[in-house]
GROMACS .gro file of C-alpha atoms in nm:
model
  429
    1UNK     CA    1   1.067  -0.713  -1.347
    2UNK     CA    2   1.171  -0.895  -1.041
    3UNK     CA    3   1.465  -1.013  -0.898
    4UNK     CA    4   1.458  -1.338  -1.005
    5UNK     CA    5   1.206  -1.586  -1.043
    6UNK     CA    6   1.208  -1.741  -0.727
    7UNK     CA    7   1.161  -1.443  -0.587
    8UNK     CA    8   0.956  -1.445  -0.270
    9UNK     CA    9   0.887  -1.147  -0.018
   10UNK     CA   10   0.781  -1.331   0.250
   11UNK     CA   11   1.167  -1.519   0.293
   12UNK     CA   12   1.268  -1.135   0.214
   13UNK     CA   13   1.046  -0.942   0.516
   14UNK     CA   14   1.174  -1.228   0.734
   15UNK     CA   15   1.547  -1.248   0.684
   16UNK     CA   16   1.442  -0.816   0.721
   17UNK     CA   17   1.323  -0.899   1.062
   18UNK     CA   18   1.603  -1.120   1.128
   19UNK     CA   19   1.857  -0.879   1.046
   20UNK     CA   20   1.705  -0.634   1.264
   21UNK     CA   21   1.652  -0.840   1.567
   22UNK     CA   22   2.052  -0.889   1.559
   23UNK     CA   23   2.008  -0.514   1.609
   24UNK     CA   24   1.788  -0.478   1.828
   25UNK     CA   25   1.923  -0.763   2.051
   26UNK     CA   26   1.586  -0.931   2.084
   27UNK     CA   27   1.555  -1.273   2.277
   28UNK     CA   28   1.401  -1.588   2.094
   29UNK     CA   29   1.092  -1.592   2.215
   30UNK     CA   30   1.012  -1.214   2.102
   31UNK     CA   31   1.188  -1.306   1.723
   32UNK     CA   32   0.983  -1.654   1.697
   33UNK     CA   33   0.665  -1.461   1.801
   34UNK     CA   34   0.713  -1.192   1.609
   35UNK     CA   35   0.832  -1.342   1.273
   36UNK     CA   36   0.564  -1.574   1.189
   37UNK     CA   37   0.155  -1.469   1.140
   38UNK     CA   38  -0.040  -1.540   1.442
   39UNK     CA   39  -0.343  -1.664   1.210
   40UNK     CA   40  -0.393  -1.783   0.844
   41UNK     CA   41  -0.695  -1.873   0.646
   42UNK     CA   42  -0.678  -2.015   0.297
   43UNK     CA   43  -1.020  -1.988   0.119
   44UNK     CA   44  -1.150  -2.159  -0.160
   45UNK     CA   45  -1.438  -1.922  -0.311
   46UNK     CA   46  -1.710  -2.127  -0.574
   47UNK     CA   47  -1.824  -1.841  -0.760
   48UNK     CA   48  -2.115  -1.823  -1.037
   49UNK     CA   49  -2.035  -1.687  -1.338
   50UNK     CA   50  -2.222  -1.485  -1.555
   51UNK     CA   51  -2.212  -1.772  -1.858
   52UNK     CA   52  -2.383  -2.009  -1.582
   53UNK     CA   53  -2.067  -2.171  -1.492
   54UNK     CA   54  -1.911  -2.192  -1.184
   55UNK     CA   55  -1.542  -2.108  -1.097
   56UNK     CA   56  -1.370  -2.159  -0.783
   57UNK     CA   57  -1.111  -1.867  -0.696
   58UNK     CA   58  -0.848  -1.907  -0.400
   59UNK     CA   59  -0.830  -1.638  -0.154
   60UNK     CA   60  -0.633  -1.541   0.162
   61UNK     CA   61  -0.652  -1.378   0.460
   62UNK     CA   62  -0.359  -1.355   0.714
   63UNK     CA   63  -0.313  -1.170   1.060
   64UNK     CA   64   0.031  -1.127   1.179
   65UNK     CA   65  -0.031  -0.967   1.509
   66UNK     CA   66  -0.284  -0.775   1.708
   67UNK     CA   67  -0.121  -0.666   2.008
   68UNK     CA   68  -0.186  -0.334   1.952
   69UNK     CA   69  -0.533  -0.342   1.856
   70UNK     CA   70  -0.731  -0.491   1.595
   71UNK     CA   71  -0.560  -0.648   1.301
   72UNK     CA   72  -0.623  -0.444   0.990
   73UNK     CA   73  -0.517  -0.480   0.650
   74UNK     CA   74  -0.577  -0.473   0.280
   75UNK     CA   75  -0.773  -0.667   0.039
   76UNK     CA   76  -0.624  -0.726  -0.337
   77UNK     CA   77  -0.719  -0.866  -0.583
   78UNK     CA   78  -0.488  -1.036  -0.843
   79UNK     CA   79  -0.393  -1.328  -1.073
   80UNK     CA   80  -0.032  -1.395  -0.935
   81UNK     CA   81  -0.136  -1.377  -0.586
   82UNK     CA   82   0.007  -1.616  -0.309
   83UNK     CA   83  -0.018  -1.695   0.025
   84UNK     CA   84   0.386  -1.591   0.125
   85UNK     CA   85   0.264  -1.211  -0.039
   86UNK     CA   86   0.007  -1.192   0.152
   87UNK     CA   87   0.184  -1.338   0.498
   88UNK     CA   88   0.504  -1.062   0.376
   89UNK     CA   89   0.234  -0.787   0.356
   90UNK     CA   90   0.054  -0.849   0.688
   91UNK     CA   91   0.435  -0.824   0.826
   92UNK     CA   92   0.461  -0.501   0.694
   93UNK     CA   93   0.138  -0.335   0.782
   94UNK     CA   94   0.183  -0.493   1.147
   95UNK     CA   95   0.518  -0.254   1.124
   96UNK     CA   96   0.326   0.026   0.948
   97UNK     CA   97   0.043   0.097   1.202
   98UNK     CA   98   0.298   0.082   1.463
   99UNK     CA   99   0.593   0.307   1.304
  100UNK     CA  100   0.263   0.594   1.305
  101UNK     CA  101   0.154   0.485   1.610
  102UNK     CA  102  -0.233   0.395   1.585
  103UNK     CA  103  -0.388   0.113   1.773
  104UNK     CA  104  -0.396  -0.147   1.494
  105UNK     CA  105  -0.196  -0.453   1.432
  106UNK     CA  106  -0.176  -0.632   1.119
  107UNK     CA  107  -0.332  -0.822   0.815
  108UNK     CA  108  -0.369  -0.870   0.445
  109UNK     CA  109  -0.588  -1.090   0.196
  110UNK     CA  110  -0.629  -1.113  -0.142
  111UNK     CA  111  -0.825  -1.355  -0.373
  112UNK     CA  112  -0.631  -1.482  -0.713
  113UNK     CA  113  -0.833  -1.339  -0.942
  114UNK     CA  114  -0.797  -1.056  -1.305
  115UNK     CA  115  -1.022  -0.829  -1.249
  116UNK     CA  116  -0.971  -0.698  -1.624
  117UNK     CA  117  -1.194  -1.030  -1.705
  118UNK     CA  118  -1.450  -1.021  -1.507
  119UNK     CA  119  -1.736  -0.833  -1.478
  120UNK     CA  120  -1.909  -0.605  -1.232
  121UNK     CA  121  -2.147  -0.869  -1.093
  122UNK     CA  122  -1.893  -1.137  -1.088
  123UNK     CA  123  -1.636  -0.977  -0.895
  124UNK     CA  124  -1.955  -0.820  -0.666
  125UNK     CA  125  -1.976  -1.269  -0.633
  126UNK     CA  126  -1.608  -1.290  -0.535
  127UNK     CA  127  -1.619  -0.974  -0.284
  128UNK     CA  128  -1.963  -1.149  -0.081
  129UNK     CA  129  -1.805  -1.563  -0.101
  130UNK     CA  130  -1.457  -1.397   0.024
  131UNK     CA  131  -1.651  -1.239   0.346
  132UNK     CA  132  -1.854  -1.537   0.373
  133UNK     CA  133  -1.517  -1.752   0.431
  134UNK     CA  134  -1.321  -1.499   0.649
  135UNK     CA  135  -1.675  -1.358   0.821
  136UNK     CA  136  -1.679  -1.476   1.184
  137UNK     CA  137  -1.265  -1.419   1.206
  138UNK     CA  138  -1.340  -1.036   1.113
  139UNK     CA  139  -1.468  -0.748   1.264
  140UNK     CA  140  -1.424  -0.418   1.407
  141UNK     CA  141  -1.241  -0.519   1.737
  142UNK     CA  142  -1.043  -0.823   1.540
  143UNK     CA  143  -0.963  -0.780   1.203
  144UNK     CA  144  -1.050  -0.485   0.928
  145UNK     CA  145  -1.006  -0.523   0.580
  146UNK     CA  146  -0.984  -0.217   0.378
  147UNK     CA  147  -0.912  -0.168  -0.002
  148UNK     CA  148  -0.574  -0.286  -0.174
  149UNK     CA  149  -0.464  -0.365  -0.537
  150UNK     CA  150  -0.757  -0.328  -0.783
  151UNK     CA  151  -1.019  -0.335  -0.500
  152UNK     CA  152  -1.229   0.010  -0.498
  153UNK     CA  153  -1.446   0.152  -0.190
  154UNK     CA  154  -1.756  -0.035  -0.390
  155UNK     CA  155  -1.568  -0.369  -0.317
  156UNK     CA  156  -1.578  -0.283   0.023
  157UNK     CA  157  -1.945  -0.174   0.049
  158UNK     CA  158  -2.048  -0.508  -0.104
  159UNK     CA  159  -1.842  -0.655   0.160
  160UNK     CA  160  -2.007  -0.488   0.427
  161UNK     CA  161  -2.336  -0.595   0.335
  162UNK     CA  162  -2.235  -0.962   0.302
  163UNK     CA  163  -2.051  -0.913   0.702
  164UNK     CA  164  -2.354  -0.693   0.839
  165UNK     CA  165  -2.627  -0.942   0.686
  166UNK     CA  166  -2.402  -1.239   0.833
  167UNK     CA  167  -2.428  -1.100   1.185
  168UNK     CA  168  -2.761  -0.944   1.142
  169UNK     CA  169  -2.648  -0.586   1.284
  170UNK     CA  170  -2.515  -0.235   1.119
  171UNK     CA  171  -2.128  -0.231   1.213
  172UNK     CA  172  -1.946  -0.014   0.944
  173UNK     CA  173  -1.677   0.012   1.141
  174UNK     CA  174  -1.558  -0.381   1.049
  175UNK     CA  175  -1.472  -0.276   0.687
  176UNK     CA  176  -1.294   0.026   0.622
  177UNK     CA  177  -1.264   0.214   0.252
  178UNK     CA  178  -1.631   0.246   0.179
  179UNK     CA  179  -1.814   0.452   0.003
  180UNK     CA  180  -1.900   0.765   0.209
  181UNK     CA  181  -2.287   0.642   0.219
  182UNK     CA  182  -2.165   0.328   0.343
  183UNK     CA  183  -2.008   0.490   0.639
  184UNK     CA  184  -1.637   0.577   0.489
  185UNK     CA  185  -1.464   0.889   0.547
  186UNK     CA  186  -1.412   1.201   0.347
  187UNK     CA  187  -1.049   1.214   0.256
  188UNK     CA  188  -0.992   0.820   0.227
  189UNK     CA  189  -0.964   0.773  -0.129
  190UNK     CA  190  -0.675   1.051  -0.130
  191UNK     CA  191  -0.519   0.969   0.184
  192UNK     CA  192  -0.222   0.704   0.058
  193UNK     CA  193  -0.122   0.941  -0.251
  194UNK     CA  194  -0.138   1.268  -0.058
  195UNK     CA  195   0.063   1.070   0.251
  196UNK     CA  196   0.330   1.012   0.086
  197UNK     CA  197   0.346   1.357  -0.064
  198UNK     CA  198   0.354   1.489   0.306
  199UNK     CA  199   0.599   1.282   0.369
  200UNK     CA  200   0.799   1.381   0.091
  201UNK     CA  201   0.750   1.708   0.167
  202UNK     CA  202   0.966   1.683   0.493
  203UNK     CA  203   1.253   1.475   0.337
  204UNK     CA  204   1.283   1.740   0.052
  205UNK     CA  205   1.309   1.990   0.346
  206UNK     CA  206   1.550   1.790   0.523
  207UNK     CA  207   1.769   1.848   0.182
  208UNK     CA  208   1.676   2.188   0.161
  209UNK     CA  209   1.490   2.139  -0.211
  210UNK     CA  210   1.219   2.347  -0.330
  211UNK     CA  211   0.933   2.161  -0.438
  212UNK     CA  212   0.909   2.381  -0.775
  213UNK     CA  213   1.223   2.266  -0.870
  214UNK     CA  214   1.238   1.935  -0.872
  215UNK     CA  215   1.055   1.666  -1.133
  216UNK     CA  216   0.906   1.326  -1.059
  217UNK     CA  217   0.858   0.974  -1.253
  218UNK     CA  218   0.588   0.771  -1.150
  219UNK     CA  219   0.511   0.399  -1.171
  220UNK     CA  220   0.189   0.356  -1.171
  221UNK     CA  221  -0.159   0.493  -1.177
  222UNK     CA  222  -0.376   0.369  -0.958
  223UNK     CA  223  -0.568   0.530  -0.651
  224UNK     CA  224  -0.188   0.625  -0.498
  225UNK     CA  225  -0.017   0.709  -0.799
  226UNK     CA  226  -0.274   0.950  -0.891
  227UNK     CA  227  -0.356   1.127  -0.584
  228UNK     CA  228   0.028   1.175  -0.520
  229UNK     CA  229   0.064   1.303  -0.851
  230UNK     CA  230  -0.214   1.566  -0.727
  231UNK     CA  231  -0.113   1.690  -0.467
  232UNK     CA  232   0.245   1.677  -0.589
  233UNK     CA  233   0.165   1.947  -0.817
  234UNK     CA  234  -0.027   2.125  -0.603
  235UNK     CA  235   0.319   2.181  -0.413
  236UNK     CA  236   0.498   2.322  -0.737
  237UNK     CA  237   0.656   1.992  -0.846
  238UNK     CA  238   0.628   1.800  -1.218
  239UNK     CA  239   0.544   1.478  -1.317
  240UNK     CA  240   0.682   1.394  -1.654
  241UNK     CA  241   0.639   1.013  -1.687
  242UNK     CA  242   0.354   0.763  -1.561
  243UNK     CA  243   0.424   0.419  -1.618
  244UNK     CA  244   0.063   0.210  -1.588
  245UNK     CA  245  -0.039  -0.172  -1.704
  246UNK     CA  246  -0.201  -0.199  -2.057
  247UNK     CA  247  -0.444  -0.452  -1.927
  248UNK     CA  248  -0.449  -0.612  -2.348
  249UNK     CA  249  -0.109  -0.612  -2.431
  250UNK     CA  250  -0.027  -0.747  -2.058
  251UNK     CA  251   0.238  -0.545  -2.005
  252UNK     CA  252   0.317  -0.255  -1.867
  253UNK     CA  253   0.364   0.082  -2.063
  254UNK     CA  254   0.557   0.433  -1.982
  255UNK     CA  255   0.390   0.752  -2.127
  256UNK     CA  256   0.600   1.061  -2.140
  257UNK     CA  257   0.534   1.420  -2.167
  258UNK     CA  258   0.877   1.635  -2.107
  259UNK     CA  259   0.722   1.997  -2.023
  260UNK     CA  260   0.447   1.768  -1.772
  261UNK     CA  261   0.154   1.532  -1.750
  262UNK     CA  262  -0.129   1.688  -1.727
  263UNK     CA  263  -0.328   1.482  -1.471
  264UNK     CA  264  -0.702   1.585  -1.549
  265UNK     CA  265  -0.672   1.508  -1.915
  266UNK     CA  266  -0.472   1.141  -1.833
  267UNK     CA  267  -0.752   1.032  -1.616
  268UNK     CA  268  -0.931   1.076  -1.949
  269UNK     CA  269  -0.734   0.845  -2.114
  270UNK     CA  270  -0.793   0.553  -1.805
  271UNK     CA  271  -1.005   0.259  -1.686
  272UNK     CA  272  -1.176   0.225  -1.385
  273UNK     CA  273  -0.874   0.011  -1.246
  274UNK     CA  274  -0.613   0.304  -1.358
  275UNK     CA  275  -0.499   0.123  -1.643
  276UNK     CA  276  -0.373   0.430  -1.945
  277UNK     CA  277  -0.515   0.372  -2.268
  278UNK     CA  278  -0.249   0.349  -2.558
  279UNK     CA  279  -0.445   0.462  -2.806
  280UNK     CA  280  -0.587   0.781  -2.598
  281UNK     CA  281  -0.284   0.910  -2.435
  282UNK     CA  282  -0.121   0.936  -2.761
  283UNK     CA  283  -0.397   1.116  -2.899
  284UNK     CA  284  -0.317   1.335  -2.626
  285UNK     CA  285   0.004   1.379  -2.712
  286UNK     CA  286   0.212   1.156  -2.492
  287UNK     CA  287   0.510   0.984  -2.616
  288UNK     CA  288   0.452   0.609  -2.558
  289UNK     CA  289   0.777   0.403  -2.384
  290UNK     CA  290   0.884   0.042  -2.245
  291UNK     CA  291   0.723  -0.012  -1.920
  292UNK     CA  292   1.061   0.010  -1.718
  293UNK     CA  293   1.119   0.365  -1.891
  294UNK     CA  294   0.963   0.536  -1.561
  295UNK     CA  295   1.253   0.410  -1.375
  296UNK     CA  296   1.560   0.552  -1.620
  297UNK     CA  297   1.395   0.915  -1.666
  298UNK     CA  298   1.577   1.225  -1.590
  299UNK     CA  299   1.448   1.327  -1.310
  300UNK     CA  300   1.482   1.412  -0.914
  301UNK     CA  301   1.235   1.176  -0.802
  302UNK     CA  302   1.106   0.854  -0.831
  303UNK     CA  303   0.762   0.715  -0.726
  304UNK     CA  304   0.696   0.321  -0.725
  305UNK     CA  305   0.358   0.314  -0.680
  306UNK     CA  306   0.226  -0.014  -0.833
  307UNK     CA  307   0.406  -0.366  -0.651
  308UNK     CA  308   0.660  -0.500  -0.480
  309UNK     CA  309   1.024  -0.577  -0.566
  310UNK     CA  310   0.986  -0.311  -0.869
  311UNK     CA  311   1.367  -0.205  -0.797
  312UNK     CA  312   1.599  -0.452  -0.807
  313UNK     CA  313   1.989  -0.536  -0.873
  314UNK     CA  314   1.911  -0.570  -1.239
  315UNK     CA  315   1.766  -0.217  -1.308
  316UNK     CA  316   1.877   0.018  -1.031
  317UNK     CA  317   2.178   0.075  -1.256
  318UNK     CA  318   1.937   0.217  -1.507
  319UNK     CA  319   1.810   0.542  -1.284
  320UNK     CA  320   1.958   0.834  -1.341
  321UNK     CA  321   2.249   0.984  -1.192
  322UNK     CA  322   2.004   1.291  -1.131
  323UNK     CA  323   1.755   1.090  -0.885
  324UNK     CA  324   1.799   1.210  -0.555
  325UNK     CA  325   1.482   1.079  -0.402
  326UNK     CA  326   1.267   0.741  -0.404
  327UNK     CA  327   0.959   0.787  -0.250
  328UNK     CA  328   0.803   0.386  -0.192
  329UNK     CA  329   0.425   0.446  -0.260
  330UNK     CA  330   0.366   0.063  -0.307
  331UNK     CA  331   0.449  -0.203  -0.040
  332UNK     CA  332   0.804  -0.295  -0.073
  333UNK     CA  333   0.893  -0.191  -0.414
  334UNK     CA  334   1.272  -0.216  -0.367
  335UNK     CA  335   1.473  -0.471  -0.316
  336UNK     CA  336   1.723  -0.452  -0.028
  337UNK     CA  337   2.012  -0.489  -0.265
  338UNK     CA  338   1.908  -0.248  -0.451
  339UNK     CA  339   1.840   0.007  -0.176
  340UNK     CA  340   2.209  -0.064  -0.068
  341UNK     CA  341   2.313   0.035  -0.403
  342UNK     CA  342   2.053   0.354  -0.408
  343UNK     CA  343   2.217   0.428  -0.068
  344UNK     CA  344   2.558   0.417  -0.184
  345UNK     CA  345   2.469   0.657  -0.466
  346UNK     CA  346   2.381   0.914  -0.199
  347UNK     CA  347   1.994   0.851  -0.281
  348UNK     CA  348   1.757   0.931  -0.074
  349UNK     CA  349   1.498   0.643  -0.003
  350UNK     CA  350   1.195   0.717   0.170
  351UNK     CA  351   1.077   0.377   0.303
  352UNK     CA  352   0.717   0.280   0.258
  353UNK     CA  353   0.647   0.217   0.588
  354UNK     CA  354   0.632   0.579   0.606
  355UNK     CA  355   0.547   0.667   0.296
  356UNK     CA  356   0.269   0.454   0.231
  357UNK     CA  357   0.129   0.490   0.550
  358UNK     CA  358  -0.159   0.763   0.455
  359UNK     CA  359  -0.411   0.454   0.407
  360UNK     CA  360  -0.375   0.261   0.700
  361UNK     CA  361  -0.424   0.599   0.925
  362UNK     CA  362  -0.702   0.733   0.713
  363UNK     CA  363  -0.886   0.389   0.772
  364UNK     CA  364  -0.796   0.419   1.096
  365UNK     CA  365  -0.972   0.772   1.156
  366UNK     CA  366  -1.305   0.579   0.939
  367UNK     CA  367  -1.282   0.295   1.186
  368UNK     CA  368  -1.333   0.540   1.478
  369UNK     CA  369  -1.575   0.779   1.274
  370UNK     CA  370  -1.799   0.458   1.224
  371UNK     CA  371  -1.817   0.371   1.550
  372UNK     CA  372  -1.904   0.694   1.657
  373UNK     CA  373  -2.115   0.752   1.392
  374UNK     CA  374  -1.993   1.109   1.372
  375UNK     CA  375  -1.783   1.238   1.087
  376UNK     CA  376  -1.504   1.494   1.007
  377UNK     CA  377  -1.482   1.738   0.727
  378UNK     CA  378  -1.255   1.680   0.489
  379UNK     CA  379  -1.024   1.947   0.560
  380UNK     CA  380  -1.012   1.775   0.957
  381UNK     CA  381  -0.928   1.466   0.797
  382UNK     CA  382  -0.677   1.543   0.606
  383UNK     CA  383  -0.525   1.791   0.880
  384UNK     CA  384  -0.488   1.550   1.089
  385UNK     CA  385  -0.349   1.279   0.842
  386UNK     CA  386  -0.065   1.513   0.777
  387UNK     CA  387  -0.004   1.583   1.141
  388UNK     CA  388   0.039   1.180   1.232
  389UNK     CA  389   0.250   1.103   0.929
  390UNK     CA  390   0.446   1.432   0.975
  391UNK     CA  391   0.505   1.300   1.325
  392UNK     CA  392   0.611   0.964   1.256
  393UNK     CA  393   0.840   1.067   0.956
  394UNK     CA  394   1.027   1.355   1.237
  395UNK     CA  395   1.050   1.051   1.463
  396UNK     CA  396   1.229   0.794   1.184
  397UNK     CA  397   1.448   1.078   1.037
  398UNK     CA  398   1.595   1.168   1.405
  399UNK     CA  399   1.623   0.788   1.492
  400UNK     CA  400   1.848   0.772   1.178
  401UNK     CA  401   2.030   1.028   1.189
  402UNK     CA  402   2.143   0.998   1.575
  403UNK     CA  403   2.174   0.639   1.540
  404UNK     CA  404   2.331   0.657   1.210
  405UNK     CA  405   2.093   0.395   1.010
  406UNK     CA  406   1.855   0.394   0.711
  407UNK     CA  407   1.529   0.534   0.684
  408UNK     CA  408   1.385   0.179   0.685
  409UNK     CA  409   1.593   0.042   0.961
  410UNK     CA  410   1.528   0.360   1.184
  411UNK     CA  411   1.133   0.296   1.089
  412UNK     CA  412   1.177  -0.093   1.156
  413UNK     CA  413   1.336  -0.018   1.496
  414UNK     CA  414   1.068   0.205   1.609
  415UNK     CA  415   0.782  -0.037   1.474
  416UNK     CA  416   0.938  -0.348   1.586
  417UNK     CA  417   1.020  -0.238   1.945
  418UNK     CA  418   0.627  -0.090   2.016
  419UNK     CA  419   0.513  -0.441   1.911
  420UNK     CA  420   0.756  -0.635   2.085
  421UNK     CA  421   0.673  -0.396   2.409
  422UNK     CA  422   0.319  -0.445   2.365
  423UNK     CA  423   0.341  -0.842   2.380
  424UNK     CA  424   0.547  -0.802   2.686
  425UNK     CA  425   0.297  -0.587   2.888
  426UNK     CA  426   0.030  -0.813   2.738
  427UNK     CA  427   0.204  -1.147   2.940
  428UNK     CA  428   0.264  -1.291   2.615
  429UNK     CA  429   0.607  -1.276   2.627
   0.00000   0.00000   0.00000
């Protein structure tokens, strides 16, 4: 499903950067600062399996650039991670907590690793060795991991432990995504799916669509995919296909239901990683596609919610001639060829620095919870989750249309230049 098989996003967020810089005018000591991670650590995790045997797991962690406050960024788990995903992501989020304006920079790690084959305990082993490589370059005032691809709130508790009984203190707010007893916030586990929904809430309103009468395909169904499809329907809309990875055929599957999913009785039909059981769903009723069905269904919207480079120049001729949205709720799901294309078509794409922002400010508002030890009501955090991305999406949407550019470059512009500012009035630059 990718472009090609050399594909590789860290070349791709960098010749992004580049481009933009042109744009922007920047000198070369703000592009050569600001293109390359400021830190990397490559890990090498021996790990105890539950057979007796031990197995030694690579891992990552990678901070692009804390100018505006402590790095933070994700933690995923998966077996084709590499190091140039992880230094693309950290990019990204470094452009992401800036575009919303929060005081964080950016990160990302990961550990190459299937979750699907290992058990609870062993992957408990993996979370503790990873903090006990990446443990005194963490913390809440340098660098914050919080939950990614296949990694739950529990990953991050264990994680905790492992940093807090490393430095021999309580400080929950140097992981974020815990479980609530752990110190996490109310409204954390919903915040990337119901982010992007408030963000797509303003660009249907910028097209003057009623929720109700639009439909929505979804790729994936994870913690995003299924808390956008929530609230989504909360607002009137319908989901009619969810495209998820059949973890024992190792591929991925589309499951179909014309007249709408019904998203209580799916989650019946899933693991604990938001992998759709075959076997259930069509007891349930749901026709059972190819895995790149999601993308060619008649619908108004489309929701990547699962990896990068989903959309590319091979299968953007495949969407519909209906789709008038595509709302990024993974990290850079579409190629930029393929957004040209999209844009061409008159589509609408709502970039993910925007739309997948919901997690990074939700762990943003646990960071500062933690460390006040005082927490908000749900309905507080979620109020206030909608007013920041709400804000940053007005901001993007008048920088493109007054300055005539795309979503992503108007978000890129407005991300790039705080950083780049920041450095400056830091003496770096």
């Amino acid at each position: 499903m990718s472009e090609a098989a050399s594909f590789n996003p860290f070349v791709d967020a960098q010749a992004q950067f580049d481009r933009l810089a042109d744009l922007m005018g920047l000198d070369p000591a703000t592009r050569a600062l600001l293109r390359t991670p400021a830190h990397e650590h490559r890990l090498t995790l021996p790990v105890r399996l539950d057979d007796g045997t031990v197995e030694v797991f690579h891992g990552f962690r990678v901070q692009h650039n804390d100018a505006r406050g402590p790095a933070w960024g994700g933690v995923r788990f998966h077996p084709q991670e590499t190091i140039d995903t992880i230094r693309a992501l950290a990019m990204w989020t470094a452009w992401k907590t800036a575009v919303v304006d929060i005081p964080l920079g950016g990160s990302m790690g990961g550990v190459v690793c299937d979750p699907h084959r290992l058990s609870t305990s062993e992957i408990e082993r993996i979370c503790r060795a990873w903090i006990r490589r990446v443990g005194r370059s963490i913390g809440p005032n340098r660098d914050v991991p919080a939950p990614d691809i296949m990694t739950s709130s529990q990953h991050m508790t264990w994680m905790l432990d492992e940093y807090e009984t490393m430095h021999g203190c309580r400080s929950p707010g140097a992981i974020t995504g815990k479980t609530l007893g752990a110190g996490g916030s109310l409204g954390r586990l919903q915040a990337a799916g119901y982010g992007l929904v408030y963000t797509l809430r303003e660009a249907l309103k910028e097209l003057a669509v009623e929720p109700s009468t639009t439909s929505a395909s979804v790729q994936g169904f994870g913690t995003v995919g299924q808390h956008a499809i929530e609230l989504y329907t909360q607002i009137g809309g319908t989901v009619t296909c969810v495209s998820s990875w059949d973890a024992v055929a190792g591929h991925a599957v589309s499951f179909r239901k014309r007249n709408g999913i019904d998203l209580a009785e799916l989650r019946t039909a899933s693991d604990r990683l938001g992998n759709i059981q075959p076997e259930k769903a069509r007891a349930l009723g749901y026709e059972e596609l190819d895995g790149d069905a999601w993308l060619s269904q008649e619908v108004d919207i489309l929701i990547p919610a699962a990896l990068e480079d989903q959309i590319t120049t091979k299968n953007v001729v495949s969407i519909n001639q209906r789709v008038r949205i595509v709302a990024e709720g993974a990290n850079g799901p579409t190629s930029a060829a393929a957004e040209t294309t999209l844009i061409e078509r008159g589509v609408y794409v709502l970039p993910d620095l925007v739309a997948n922002a919901g997690g990074v400010t939700c762990s943003y508002f646990e960071q500062v919870q933690s460390n006040m030890n005082y927490y908000w009501p749900l309905s507080e955090v979620l109020s206030k989750l909608d007013r920041k991305l709400t804000t940053a999406f007005i901001a993007v949407s008048d920088l493109a249309r007054t300055k005539k550019l795309s979503m992503r470059d108007a978000a890129l512009v407005i991300a790039i230049d705080r950083v780049a500012e920041q450095c400056r009035e830091r003496g770096w630059l």
